[in-house]
GROMACS .gro file of C-alpha atoms in nm:
model
  249
    1MET     CA    1  -8.895   3.803  -1.565
    2SER     CA    2  -8.644   3.532  -1.659
    3GLU     CA    3  -8.334   3.471  -1.449
    4GLU     CA    4  -7.995   3.590  -1.568
    5LEU     CA    5  -7.777   3.320  -1.718
    6LEU     CA    6  -7.421   3.292  -1.584
    7ARG     CA    7  -7.125   3.085  -1.693
    8LEU     CA    8  -7.108   2.782  -1.465
    9SER     CA    9  -6.745   2.855  -1.375
   10LYS     CA   10  -6.836   3.209  -1.271
   11ARG     CA   11  -7.128   3.083  -1.063
   12MET     CA   12  -6.903   2.830  -0.887
   13SER     CA   13  -6.658   3.109  -0.803
   14GLU     CA   14  -6.942   3.326  -0.671
   15LEU     CA   15  -7.055   3.038  -0.449
   16GLY     CA   16  -6.703   3.013  -0.305
   17LEU     CA   17  -6.657   2.658  -0.430
   18CYS     CA   18  -6.332   2.729  -0.614
   19SER     CA   19  -6.166   2.968  -0.856
   20ARG     CA   20  -6.284   2.997  -1.217
   21ARG     CA   21  -5.973   2.817  -1.337
   22GLU     CA   22  -6.037   2.530  -1.095
   23ALA     CA   23  -6.403   2.525  -1.199
   24ASP     CA   24  -6.309   2.473  -1.564
   25GLU     CA   25  -6.075   2.188  -1.463
   26TRP     CA   26  -6.346   2.019  -1.257
   27ILE     CA   27  -6.611   2.062  -1.526
   28ALA     CA   28  -6.378   1.903  -1.784
   29LYS     CA   29  -6.321   1.609  -1.547
   30GLY     CA   30  -6.694   1.556  -1.495
   31TRP     CA   31  -6.680   1.649  -1.126
   32VAL     CA   32  -6.959   1.911  -1.136
   33ARG     CA   33  -7.335   1.856  -1.120
   34VAL     CA   34  -7.614   2.104  -1.191
   35ASP     CA   35  -7.947   2.003  -1.041
   36GLY     CA   36  -7.802   1.656  -0.991
   37LYS     CA   37  -7.683   1.605  -1.351
   38VAL     CA   38  -7.314   1.591  -1.448
   39VAL     CA   39  -7.208   1.884  -1.667
   40SER     CA   40  -6.880   1.841  -1.854
   41GLU     CA   41  -6.907   2.103  -2.127
   42LEU     CA   42  -6.701   2.419  -2.074
   43GLY     CA   43  -6.898   2.740  -2.121
   44THR     CA   44  -7.224   2.590  -1.991
   45LYS     CA   45  -7.457   2.855  -1.848
   46VAL     CA   46  -7.682   2.827  -1.545
   47THR     CA   47  -7.929   3.039  -1.350
   48PRO     CA   48  -7.864   3.147  -0.988
   49SER     CA   49  -8.151   2.928  -0.865
   50GLN     CA   50  -8.002   2.607  -1.004
   51LYS     CA   51  -7.821   2.383  -0.753
   52VAL     CA   52  -7.449   2.337  -0.819
   53THR     CA   53  -7.260   2.059  -0.642
   54VAL     CA   54  -6.916   1.902  -0.681
   55GLU     CA   55  -6.804   1.543  -0.653
   56ARG     CA   56  -6.592   1.418  -0.363
   57GLN     CA   57  -6.286   1.394  -0.587
   58ALA     CA   58  -6.288   1.773  -0.630
   59ALA     CA   59  -6.301   1.837  -0.257
   60ALA     CA   60  -6.022   1.583  -0.201
   61GLU     CA   61  -5.803   1.744  -0.465
   62GLN     CA   62  -5.869   2.088  -0.319
   63ALA     CA   63  -5.776   1.967   0.031
   64ARG     CA   64  -5.434   1.862  -0.102
   65ARG     CA   65  -5.358   2.211  -0.231
   66VAL     CA   66  -5.120   2.412  -0.018
   67THR     CA   67  -5.062   2.776   0.065
   68ILE     CA   68  -4.710   2.891   0.142
   69LEU     CA   69  -4.591   3.205   0.321
   70ILE     CA   70  -4.248   3.340   0.237
   71ASN     CA   71  -4.047   3.633   0.368
   72LYS     CA   72  -3.943   3.769   0.030
   73PRO     CA   73  -3.600   3.937   0.015
   74VAL     CA   74  -3.510   4.232  -0.209
   75GLY     CA   75  -3.417   4.128  -0.563
   76TYR     CA   76  -3.687   3.866  -0.622
   77VAL     CA   77  -4.006   3.921  -0.819
   78SER     CA   78  -4.343   3.795  -0.698
   79GLY     CA   79  -4.454   3.610  -1.011
   80GLN     CA   80  -4.288   3.512  -1.338
   81ALA     CA   81  -3.916   3.578  -1.388
   82GLU     CA   82  -3.858   3.917  -1.551
   83ASP     CA   83  -3.563   4.135  -1.654
   84GLY     CA   84  -3.318   3.871  -1.533
   85TYR     CA   85  -3.466   3.855  -1.182
   86GLN     CA   86  -3.573   3.526  -1.030
   87PRO     CA   87  -3.924   3.462  -0.895
   88ALA     CA   88  -3.966   3.413  -0.520
   89VAL     CA   89  -4.087   3.056  -0.579
   90VAL     CA   90  -3.726   2.944  -0.640
   91LEU     CA   91  -3.665   2.993  -0.267
   92ILE     CA   92  -3.921   2.725  -0.179
   93LYS     CA   93  -3.702   2.422  -0.122
   94PRO     CA   94  -3.654   2.198   0.181
   95GLU     CA   95  -3.339   2.369   0.307
   96ASN     CA   96  -3.515   2.708   0.320
   97ARG     CA   97  -3.815   2.585   0.520
   98TRP     CA   98  -3.835   2.762   0.856
   99GLU     CA   99  -3.734   2.522   1.130
  100GLU     CA  100  -4.015   2.657   1.352
  101ASP     CA  101  -4.287   2.581   1.094
  102ARG     CA  102  -4.558   2.406   1.300
  103SER     CA  103  -4.754   2.275   1.002
  104PRO     CA  104  -4.764   1.893   0.981
  105GLU     CA  105  -4.738   1.918   0.599
  106ARG     CA  106  -4.442   1.732   0.450
  107PHE     CA  107  -4.268   1.902   0.159
  108ASP     CA  108  -4.356   1.751  -0.178
  109ARG     CA  109  -4.233   1.868  -0.520
  110ASN     CA  110  -4.597   1.865  -0.631
  111HIS     CA  111  -4.654   2.160  -0.397
  112LEU     CA  112  -4.464   2.373  -0.648
  113ARG     CA  113  -4.707   2.295  -0.932
  114SER     CA  114  -4.957   2.571  -1.012
  115LEU     CA  115  -4.826   2.773  -0.716
  116VAL     CA  116  -4.916   3.136  -0.786
  117PRO     CA  117  -4.870   3.461  -0.592
  118ALA     CA  118  -5.189   3.589  -0.428
  119GLY     CA  119  -5.087   3.953  -0.457
  120ARG     CA  120  -4.762   4.115  -0.557
  121LEU     CA  121  -4.470   4.258  -0.366
  122ASP     CA  122  -4.232   4.487  -0.556
  123ILE     CA  123  -3.881   4.367  -0.635
  124ASP     CA  124  -3.732   4.627  -0.397
  125SER     CA  125  -3.977   4.545  -0.115
  126VAL     CA  126  -3.948   4.269   0.145
  127GLY     CA  127  -4.181   4.077   0.371
  128LEU     CA  128  -4.488   3.856   0.362
  129LEU     CA  129  -4.574   3.705   0.024
  130VAL     CA  130  -4.845   3.442  -0.019
  131LEU     CA  131  -4.809   3.170  -0.282
  132THR     CA  132  -5.100   2.932  -0.321
  133GLN     CA  133  -5.240   2.640  -0.520
  134ASP     CA  134  -5.586   2.710  -0.378
  135GLY     CA  135  -5.808   2.929  -0.592
  136ARG     CA  136  -6.027   3.012  -0.293
  137VAL     CA  137  -5.731   3.172  -0.116
  138ALA     CA  138  -5.632   3.367  -0.428
  139LYS     CA  139  -5.987   3.495  -0.470
  140GLN     CA  140  -6.007   3.596  -0.103
  141LEU     CA  141  -5.683   3.796  -0.121
  142ILE     CA  142  -5.691   3.948  -0.469
  143GLY     CA  143  -6.047   3.907  -0.594
  144GLU     CA  144  -6.251   4.209  -0.701
  145ASN     CA  145  -6.445   4.220  -0.374
  146THR     CA  146  -6.161   4.145  -0.133
  147ASN     CA  147  -6.186   4.308   0.208
  148VAL     CA  148  -5.861   4.165   0.346
  149ASP     CA  149  -5.631   4.443   0.463
  150LYS     CA  150  -5.252   4.441   0.438
  151GLU     CA  151  -5.009   4.613   0.673
  152TYR     CA  152  -4.670   4.754   0.578
  153LEU     CA  153  -4.386   4.918   0.770
  154VAL     CA  154  -4.234   5.192   0.557
  155ARG     CA  155  -3.910   5.379   0.631
  156VAL     CA  156  -3.921   5.726   0.475
  157GLU     CA  157  -3.724   6.048   0.433
  158TYR     CA  158  -3.899   6.385   0.398
  159THR     CA  159  -3.762   6.563   0.093
  160LYS     CA  160  -3.862   6.911   0.212
  161PRO     CA  161  -3.739   7.123   0.506
  162GLY     CA  162  -3.875   7.033   0.848
  163ARG     CA  163  -4.117   6.750   0.920
  164LEU     CA  164  -4.416   6.614   0.730
  165PRO     CA  165  -4.717   6.835   0.822
  166ASP     CA  166  -5.015   6.665   0.986
  167SER     CA  167  -5.230   6.780   0.692
  168GLU     CA  168  -5.015   6.572   0.455
  169LEU     CA  169  -5.039   6.271   0.685
  170GLN     CA  170  -5.417   6.309   0.668
  171LYS     CA  171  -5.396   6.300   0.286
  172LEU     CA  172  -5.217   5.966   0.309
  173ASN     CA  173  -5.510   5.837   0.516
  174HIS     CA  174  -5.773   5.967   0.274
  175GLY     CA  175  -5.783   6.217  -0.008
  176LEU     CA  176  -5.525   6.111  -0.266
  177TRP     CA  177  -5.607   6.011  -0.623
  178MET     CA  178  -5.420   5.762  -0.840
  179ASP     CA  179  -5.470   5.669  -1.204
  180GLY     CA  180  -5.769   5.903  -1.222
  181LYS     CA  181  -5.954   5.747  -0.928
  182PRO     CA  182  -5.974   5.828  -0.555
  183LEU     CA  183  -5.788   5.581  -0.336
  184LEU     CA  184  -5.980   5.390  -0.072
  185PRO     CA  185  -5.931   5.516   0.285
  186ALA     CA  186  -5.612   5.384   0.446
  187LYS     CA  187  -5.473   5.380   0.799
  188VAL     CA  188  -5.138   5.558   0.808
  189ARG     CA  189  -4.961   5.653   1.129
  190TRP     CA  190  -4.611   5.718   1.256
  191GLN     CA  191  -4.436   5.423   1.423
  192ASN     CA  192  -4.127   5.629   1.508
  193ASP     CA  193  -3.940   5.930   1.371
  194ASP     CA  194  -3.865   5.776   1.030
  195GLN     CA  195  -4.113   5.488   0.994
  196LEU     CA  196  -4.480   5.483   0.900
  197SER     CA  197  -4.734   5.202   0.928
  198PHE     CA  198  -4.965   5.170   0.625
  199THR     CA  199  -5.276   4.951   0.630
  200LEU     CA  200  -5.445   4.920   0.290
  201ARG     CA  201  -5.732   4.728   0.135
  202GLU     CA  202  -5.618   4.775  -0.223
  203GLY     CA  203  -5.289   4.717  -0.398
  204LYS     CA  204  -5.225   4.929  -0.702
  205LYS     CA  205  -4.881   4.892  -0.857
  206ARG     CA  206  -4.620   5.061  -0.635
  207GLN     CA  207  -4.907   5.229  -0.453
  208ILE     CA  208  -4.732   5.314  -0.126
  209ARG     CA  209  -4.425   5.455  -0.300
  210ARG     CA  210  -4.644   5.669  -0.524
  211MET     CA  211  -4.857   5.788  -0.231
  212CYS     CA  212  -4.544   5.890  -0.043
  213GLU     CA  213  -4.407   6.081  -0.344
  214MET     CA  214  -4.731   6.282  -0.360
  215VAL     CA  215  -4.666   6.428  -0.013
  216GLY     CA  216  -4.290   6.474  -0.044
  217LEU     CA  217  -4.171   6.150   0.116
  218ARG     CA  218  -3.910   5.919  -0.031
  219VAL     CA  219  -3.939   5.551   0.058
  220VAL     CA  220  -3.613   5.406   0.192
  221GLY     CA  221  -3.746   5.063   0.284
  222LEU     CA  222  -4.080   4.880   0.263
  223LYS     CA  223  -4.181   4.561   0.444
  224ARG     CA  224  -4.518   4.385   0.444
  225VAL     CA  225  -4.583   4.246   0.792
  226ARG     CA  226  -4.944   4.127   0.782
  227ILE     CA  227  -5.216   4.007   0.544
  228GLY     CA  228  -5.554   3.988   0.715
  229ARG     CA  229  -5.508   3.787   1.035
  230VAL     CA  230  -5.182   3.625   0.920
  231LYS     CA  231  -4.863   3.793   1.039
  232LEU     CA  232  -4.507   3.769   0.911
  233GLY     CA  233  -4.395   3.726   1.272
  234ASN     CA  234  -4.045   3.586   1.319
  235LEU     CA  235  -4.023   3.417   0.979
  236PRO     CA  236  -3.664   3.488   0.866
  237GLU     CA  237  -3.594   3.663   0.536
  238GLY     CA  238  -3.560   3.418   0.249
  239GLN     CA  239  -3.735   3.138   0.440
  240TRP     CA  240  -4.088   2.997   0.409
  241ARG     CA  241  -4.354   2.801   0.591
  242TYR     CA  242  -4.692   2.642   0.518
  243LEU     CA  243  -5.017   2.813   0.614
  244SER     CA  244  -5.137   2.603   0.906
  245PRO     CA  245  -5.476   2.426   0.888
  246ASP     CA  246  -5.605   2.648   1.170
  247GLU     CA  247  -5.494   2.979   1.014
  248ARG     CA  248  -5.733   3.203   0.825
  249PHE     CA  249  -5.675   3.530   0.643
   0.00000   0.00000   0.00000
């Protein structure tokens, strides 16, 4: 039985070498070898058993790519500007860098090139937003098979008499459907009388707000405080810092 043929860029992504977009860039530059031979034609297909390697230039370029953490305020969108609202990337300038940032990285205007959000945060939500030039980070956080969880603190009001029944809290943990599909199990618990902690491994559009509506809760405030092992910590709202070399999601 013959082996399945895969696009080289897809295979490189599967191997964790880079993102598909980066793979296409490296292939075009002649930085990719298959079984020792340079391949520079986009769309080339390979089998899983073939050996894929990249030149040193690719690794060096990748090492220069940065990942930035920002405490996004209300009123900014995660990605491209829309409906008159500015993207969070406009806040990334020297005067907004957190003075306690312990990364040795020096700010460079080139760090703003190809900087994309690895996951979204709604315009009316605040907290930890990751912007990265590194396709490996983007794939880890928002790829199809991501297993990185994200934690949110959510202030809520119950729109019915009394207090949210325990049975409805259990539904938030597991049992709700959205867009015709069951949601993955979540961890939802009370932090205090009006604040819930949500830990999710998926991120459908406005998911937490929609989940809350299903059980009679109205979201008053939503803040993302952790992505994987990286915490928002004391990073002030509207300020940013670099992901340190020793930090991993």
